[in-house]
Amino acid sequence: MSGLNLEHVTKQFGTFTAVNDVSLSVPDGTFVCLLGPSGCGKTTLMRMIAGLDLPTGGAIRLGGADITQVPTHKRDLGMVFQSLALFPHLTVGENIAYSLRIRGVAKDVQKARVDELLAMIHLPGFADRSVNKLSGGQRQRVAIARALAISPKLFLLDEPLSALDAKLREAMQVELRQLQQRLGITTIVVTHDQREAMTMADTVVVMNKGEIRQAAAPVDIYRRPADSFVADFIGQTNLLPVEADSAGRARVLGQAVEGLMLSAGATKGVLSVRPEDVQLTAPGNGAISGIVTFIRDLGGAIETFVEAGGQQIIAVSSPRSRPEVSVGQQVGIRLDPMTSVVLAK
Amino acid sequence: MRREPPQRLVDYGPLVFPAGMLTVFFVVPFATMIAVSFFQRQQGGFYTPAFVFDNYARFLSLFFGKVLGFSLFLAIAVAVACVVVGIPFTYLLSRSKRNVQIVWLVALLSILSLSEVMIGFAWSTLFSRTAGITNLLVWLGLMEQALALTPSFTAVMTAMTYQAFPYTILVLYPALVRLDPTLTEAARTLGASPVKAFFTVVVPVLRNTILATLIMVFIFALGSYLLPQLLGRPQHWTLSVLITDQAIYQSNMPFAAAMAVFLVLVSLALVGLAFYAGRQKEAK
Ligand SMILES: Nc1ncnc2c1ncn2[C@@H]1O[C@H](COP(=O)(O)OP(=O)(O)OP(=O)(O)O)[C@@H](O)[C@H]1O
Ligand SMILES: [Mg+2]
């Protein structure tokens, strides 16, 4: 069994359970994003993988070997901290060479590797600079290079980009993903930015309250969320109550939706419809009827807020297909069974 | 807020009070001492104004050279002992639970309320043959019979380190609390064992704090004159002991002043050297 495997990993602080029975399998070379709201246990889980905290239950395996009790400095991993934790008393080059120096690598080999890494992070010739005089983005890159100096088996990053401004963050996301693909290194990134997760990850792991709610490819997370928490957390969505009528057809806000089925035996559920999948039409003729309450023109997209049966439904359309509606107008809403997902809860 | 250099004379107003205090309580006494150090001693306990170098010439002897050498050695040894024990201690303290920290800090700071005399007599009791710690070792069967540990160099060192230790912690504690704990964690993920991380990250990052602590304890220990007399043999007496002896018992003020001036100059030179060495390392 290769790759990284978490088996029923649990972490308790006193009586508080920060990570609860988490099992996850990460094949070699994949890019995983741990995503979830603040305080859901992402950092705690990552610290256990790094060995900085010990789990109170379960096991962690890397490449088949049980590393649950192996101390951090014997795990051969690379980690980038949220605060970056660059050593202020060392130069850029000395920071990057730290893990090599600790392992007693020859000076000239160290220097060659530092130059190689500096070229990789597009900062050639920076070896003798002080780390205190770098910009945020440059410090970021140095932290990444330092973590990768020994070519670790596992690369961990805890909210590595959160200190950067929006533009730089987007650029670094792409850069980080390209770097990971080039090196083929198993990478786990903690983030609470779902856009960031969607940009970089092969697998997005959505967590809440110490538990994994869903682990799947970004598209699947978006298109087929496992529950209403995931649907709501990833992007924008409309969550509407859905019931099965006597004939087994799904009814939303009093209207039957053709082609939509609840799971066998279920009578109630929640329907998740992405705003871009909501079609606004003329009222009547089998459509859910509602009243437009607000229109927000964001330039690139137009959001129409409709109130129907006490629920607010948001429809997003592109400026090309601008709906011919105005506030206070009665409209019809059509849901496409292909893009609507019935959730258990 | 913009900082501008003072423009007019009135802008220097706030400085009058501290400058006055400094003049009255530091510059004037020190200048007096320098002046006295050149005066002529009169037999019978007084001195007349003069400008002679006799007092300085007198301690250009092997005896005073040895005493000065020992004083500096003792002060440096105490400073090093305080820092070597103090850093790991404070490091562990700063990472322990809040209430554990408070108990330790209160206990350590209460040492500050003890006078040098009390510390001296407490240690001389602890090191004595009749009531000392060796009795405990005999009772535990680790020793044949109780013996006196004082007077000795170890006794002087121990008591002086004990006395300077709370000051050491006071200087080190804020710096170690502020030290980012992720720095050592980063070192560990990069392959350094906790001990190696301590020596390759914590110690170098705190270099300036450590230097400042060394200098502070050094100067503090240089002024100690009771503990060497209480716990040491005559060869463990420091220059401060001789200064006290000359000034109070021999009534030789000019000679005492000359020794004091010399001690100040030597310690200033050493502190300057330490700063210079620190600066050089930083510039590199
Ligand atoms: N050392 C600790 N002692 C007690 N509780 C802790 C400790 N570390 C973390 N916790 C708790 O565990 C929970 C999970 O914390 P964690 O830092 O893993 O969250 P997170 O998902 O990384 O959040 P964020 O996005 O804000 O960084 C939090 O409720 C936190 O208060
Ligand atoms: Mg976190």
XYZ file of C-alpha atoms in Angstrom, chain A:
345
model
C 0.000 0.000 0.000
C 1.669 3.178 -1.115
C 0.784 6.804 -0.684
C -0.477 8.418 2.485
C -3.200 6.680 4.442
C -5.096 8.015 7.418
C -6.980 5.328 9.338
C -9.612 6.457 11.853
C -7.414 9.325 13.001
C -8.810 11.105 16.041
C -7.459 13.985 18.105
C -8.916 15.076 21.404
C -7.872 18.125 23.416
C -9.221 17.265 26.855
C -12.884 16.533 26.269
C -13.000 18.459 22.985
C -12.694 16.400 19.803
C -10.866 18.474 17.190
C -10.546 15.670 14.609
C -13.023 12.817 14.716
C -12.414 9.429 13.082
C -10.906 10.690 9.846
C -9.980 8.125 7.221
C -8.446 9.222 3.954
C -6.317 7.646 1.281
C -3.997 9.862 -0.756
C -2.322 8.095 -3.698
C 1.268 9.069 -4.586
C 1.577 12.252 -6.586
C -1.874 13.651 -5.875
C -2.693 17.167 -4.814
C -5.198 17.264 -1.975
C -6.874 20.355 -0.550
C -8.296 20.256 2.964
C -11.164 22.703 2.905
C -13.509 23.780 5.648
C -14.685 26.608 7.849
C -12.476 28.063 10.574
C -11.947 25.757 13.542
C -12.996 22.571 11.748
C -9.695 20.811 12.494
C -7.740 21.259 9.248
C -4.578 22.510 10.930
C -4.831 19.859 13.640
C -5.106 17.114 11.002
C -2.121 18.490 9.096
C -0.037 18.788 12.279
C -0.731 15.125 12.990
C 0.415 14.164 9.497
C 3.587 16.188 10.149
C 4.040 14.632 13.588
C 3.862 17.966 15.425
C 0.806 16.652 17.297
C 0.202 12.989 18.092
C -3.238 11.503 17.362
C -5.207 10.202 20.343
C -6.552 7.425 18.137
C -6.050 5.804 14.734
C -2.989 5.354 12.548
C -1.095 7.235 9.842
C 0.762 5.286 7.158
C 3.179 6.615 4.593
C 4.322 4.308 1.813
C 2.995 1.347 3.760
C 4.956 2.095 6.938
C 3.156 3.109 10.124
C 4.514 6.556 11.003
C 1.982 7.407 13.725
C 4.649 7.544 16.447
C 7.645 8.550 14.297
C 9.004 11.945 15.449
C 8.671 14.829 13.004
C 12.366 15.141 12.169
C 12.522 11.527 10.978
C 9.526 11.772 8.623
C 11.360 13.382 5.679
C 8.598 15.769 4.783
C 8.419 19.385 3.739
C 6.031 21.799 5.379
C 5.138 25.427 4.755
C 3.615 27.190 7.747
C 0.968 29.873 7.642
C 3.447 32.297 9.231
C 6.119 30.875 6.852
C 8.520 30.613 9.841
C 11.587 31.640 7.834
C 14.642 31.753 10.090
C 15.380 35.462 10.589
C 19.038 34.899 11.471
C 19.827 33.133 8.190
C 20.063 34.394 4.619
C 17.785 33.158 1.851
C 20.377 30.593 0.790
C 21.026 29.411 4.367
C 17.303 29.073 4.966
C 16.887 26.889 1.891
C 19.992 24.835 2.759
C 18.945 24.299 6.409
C 17.573 20.778 5.946
C 20.669 19.793 3.944
C 23.020 21.262 6.574
C 21.191 19.352 9.333
C 21.706 16.147 7.337
C 25.408 16.850 6.904
C 25.327 17.269 3.112
C 28.601 18.558 1.629
C 28.872 22.354 1.250
C 29.224 22.367 -2.553
C 26.274 19.988 -2.979
C 24.249 22.310 -0.740
C 25.191 25.300 -2.868
C 24.299 23.572 -6.131
C 20.905 22.536 -4.733
C 20.204 26.065 -3.432
C 20.961 27.531 -6.859
C 18.733 24.942 -8.495
C 15.854 25.731 -6.125
C 16.304 29.498 -6.469
C 16.032 29.101 -10.235
C 12.899 27.002 -9.758
C 11.194 29.707 -7.667
C 12.317 32.446 -10.084
C 14.638 34.146 -7.577
C 18.098 33.420 -9.015
C 20.931 35.266 -7.288
C 18.978 35.842 -4.065
C 21.061 33.433 -1.978
C 22.892 36.093 0.036
C 19.885 38.355 0.695
C 18.425 38.702 4.155
C 15.001 37.071 4.432
C 13.778 40.127 6.341
C 14.095 42.293 3.242
C 11.918 40.227 0.887
C 8.388 40.971 -0.297
C 5.500 38.758 0.798
C 5.469 36.779 -2.436
C 9.233 36.286 -2.365
C 9.142 35.069 1.254
C 6.424 32.663 0.181
C 8.599 31.199 -2.540
C 11.602 30.895 -0.238
C 9.484 28.974 2.280
C 8.379 26.621 -0.502
C 11.944 26.120 -1.718
C 13.167 25.450 1.826
C 10.509 22.783 2.308
C 11.396 21.105 -0.993
C 15.187 21.110 -0.548
C 15.470 17.423 0.395
C 12.907 16.360 -2.254
C 10.498 15.098 0.429
C 7.958 12.327 -0.071
C 5.205 14.531 1.264
C 4.653 18.274 0.919
C 2.354 19.965 3.425
C 1.176 23.572 3.282
C -1.039 25.247 5.903
C -2.876 28.206 4.360
C 0.275 29.137 2.464
C -1.256 31.944 0.436
C -3.576 33.604 2.934
C -1.184 36.487 3.641
C -0.949 37.511 -0.032
C -3.189 39.964 -1.850
C -5.862 38.556 -4.163
C -3.943 38.987 -7.449
C -0.712 37.473 -6.203
C -2.639 34.660 -4.547
C -4.248 33.647 -7.841
C -0.892 33.688 -9.589
C 0.745 31.638 -6.816
C -2.076 29.074 -6.925
C -1.373 28.359 -10.563
C 2.381 28.370 -9.954
C 2.099 25.986 -7.026
C -0.068 23.594 -9.011
C 2.344 23.613 -11.955
C 5.288 23.048 -9.626
C 3.537 20.114 -7.979
C 2.735 18.527 -11.326
C 6.312 18.981 -12.523
C 7.769 17.380 -9.376
C 4.999 14.780 -9.029
C 5.103 15.177 -5.249
C 2.224 14.180 -2.977
C 0.905 17.487 -1.684
C -1.654 18.458 0.940
C -2.781 22.064 1.231
C -5.012 23.475 3.946
C -7.235 26.317 2.858
C -10.551 27.870 3.649
C -10.808 29.458 0.231
C -12.881 27.185 -1.994
C -11.712 28.892 -5.196
C -8.138 28.087 -4.216
C -9.080 24.457 -3.607
C -10.867 24.174 -6.956
C -7.885 25.722 -8.791
C -5.216 23.428 -7.428
C -6.584 20.133 -6.197
C -6.951 16.671 -7.679
C -9.030 15.849 -4.621
C -10.899 18.303 -2.420
C -11.580 17.141 1.114
C -14.388 19.121 2.722
C -14.313 19.050 6.515
C -16.706 20.298 9.156
C -16.512 19.987 12.939
C -13.589 17.585 12.827
C -15.123 15.215 10.286
C -14.726 14.655 6.567
C -17.998 15.436 4.816
C -16.849 14.632 1.296
C -13.624 13.816 -0.505
C -13.825 13.958 -4.291
C -12.587 15.698 -7.429
C -13.409 19.437 -7.578
C -16.045 19.005 -10.304
C -17.788 16.240 -8.380
C -17.739 18.287 -5.188
C -19.400 21.122 -7.094
C -21.815 19.100 -9.212
C -22.585 16.252 -6.827
C -22.218 17.497 -3.244
C -22.735 14.764 -0.665
C -24.843 16.833 1.695
C -26.279 20.284 2.195
C -23.207 21.455 4.145
C -20.914 20.701 1.209
C -23.368 22.159 -1.307
C -23.625 25.356 0.700
C -19.910 25.617 1.479
C -18.678 25.101 -2.088
C -19.802 28.009 -4.181
C -23.266 29.505 -4.074
C -26.302 27.316 -4.051
C -30.071 27.390 -3.534
C -31.224 24.853 -0.984
C -34.912 24.114 -1.376
C -37.127 21.633 0.508
C -38.278 18.761 -1.681
C -41.029 16.225 -1.029
C -42.186 13.077 -2.793
C -45.873 12.984 -3.700
C -47.993 9.822 -3.722
C -46.827 8.999 -7.260
C -43.172 9.216 -6.196
C -42.502 12.417 -8.136
C -40.514 15.172 -6.523
C -42.383 18.356 -5.651
C -40.553 21.619 -4.981
C -42.500 24.560 -3.574
C -45.764 22.954 -4.615
C -44.739 22.216 -8.200
C -43.810 18.799 -9.525
C -40.413 18.757 -11.195
C -40.448 16.425 -14.153
C -37.653 13.830 -14.182
C -36.456 14.450 -10.635
C -36.507 11.458 -8.266
C -35.933 11.100 -4.567
C -33.952 8.129 -3.379
C -36.105 5.038 -2.893
C -38.238 5.167 0.229
C -37.414 8.794 1.054
C -40.291 11.243 1.340
C -38.373 14.405 2.170
C -35.064 15.959 1.266
C -33.216 19.062 0.229
C -32.674 20.093 -3.355
C -29.470 21.909 -4.269
C -29.602 24.025 -7.403
C -26.684 26.198 -8.465
C -27.756 29.787 -9.290
C -26.475 29.436 -12.869
C -28.826 26.455 -13.341
C -31.969 28.351 -12.358
C -33.987 29.369 -15.438
C -36.270 32.351 -15.278
C -39.314 32.105 -17.547
C -42.836 33.447 -17.875
C -45.039 32.491 -14.915
C -47.475 29.567 -15.060
C -47.290 26.535 -17.299
C -45.845 24.273 -14.577
C -43.153 26.683 -13.441
C -42.619 27.670 -9.794
C -43.941 31.170 -9.454
C -42.198 33.919 -7.520
C -41.611 37.651 -7.304
C -38.376 39.417 -8.170
C -37.120 41.229 -5.054
C -33.677 42.468 -6.060
C -31.390 42.569 -9.076
C -27.647 42.848 -8.731
C -25.609 43.621 -11.823
C -22.009 42.633 -11.178
C -20.841 43.416 -14.698
C -19.691 39.901 -15.514
C -22.876 38.305 -14.167
C -26.373 39.342 -13.202
C -27.941 37.972 -10.021
C -31.706 37.984 -9.760
C -33.227 37.410 -6.318
C -36.653 35.792 -6.447
C -38.945 35.054 -3.541
C -41.077 31.947 -3.953
C -43.079 30.188 -1.239
C -41.139 31.924 1.518
C -37.770 30.874 0.048
C -35.218 33.096 -1.576
C -33.891 31.754 -4.851
C -30.938 33.314 -6.628
C -30.587 33.014 -10.385
C -27.361 33.997 -12.148
C -27.251 34.781 -15.813
C -24.602 36.185 -18.104
C -25.006 39.707 -19.535
C -25.673 38.190 -22.986
C -28.797 36.410 -21.778
C -29.956 39.220 -19.515
C -33.457 38.296 -18.265
C -36.177 40.780 -19.201
C -37.369 41.281 -15.625
C -37.643 44.081 -13.111
C -38.103 44.262 -9.341
C -41.660 43.406 -8.233
C -42.416 41.435 -11.372
C -43.999 37.971 -11.226
C -41.758 35.352 -12.832
C -41.619 31.601 -13.309
C -38.720 29.395 -12.261
C -37.736 26.164 -13.950
C -35.361 23.633 -12.442
C -33.407 21.263 -14.618
C -33.414 17.727 -13.170
C -30.002 17.110 -14.759
C -28.307 19.837 -12.732
C -30.352 19.631 -9.533
C -29.167 17.343 -6.757
C -31.406 15.823 -4.111
C -29.592 15.628 -0.781
C -30.614 13.436 2.128
C -30.722 16.278 4.561
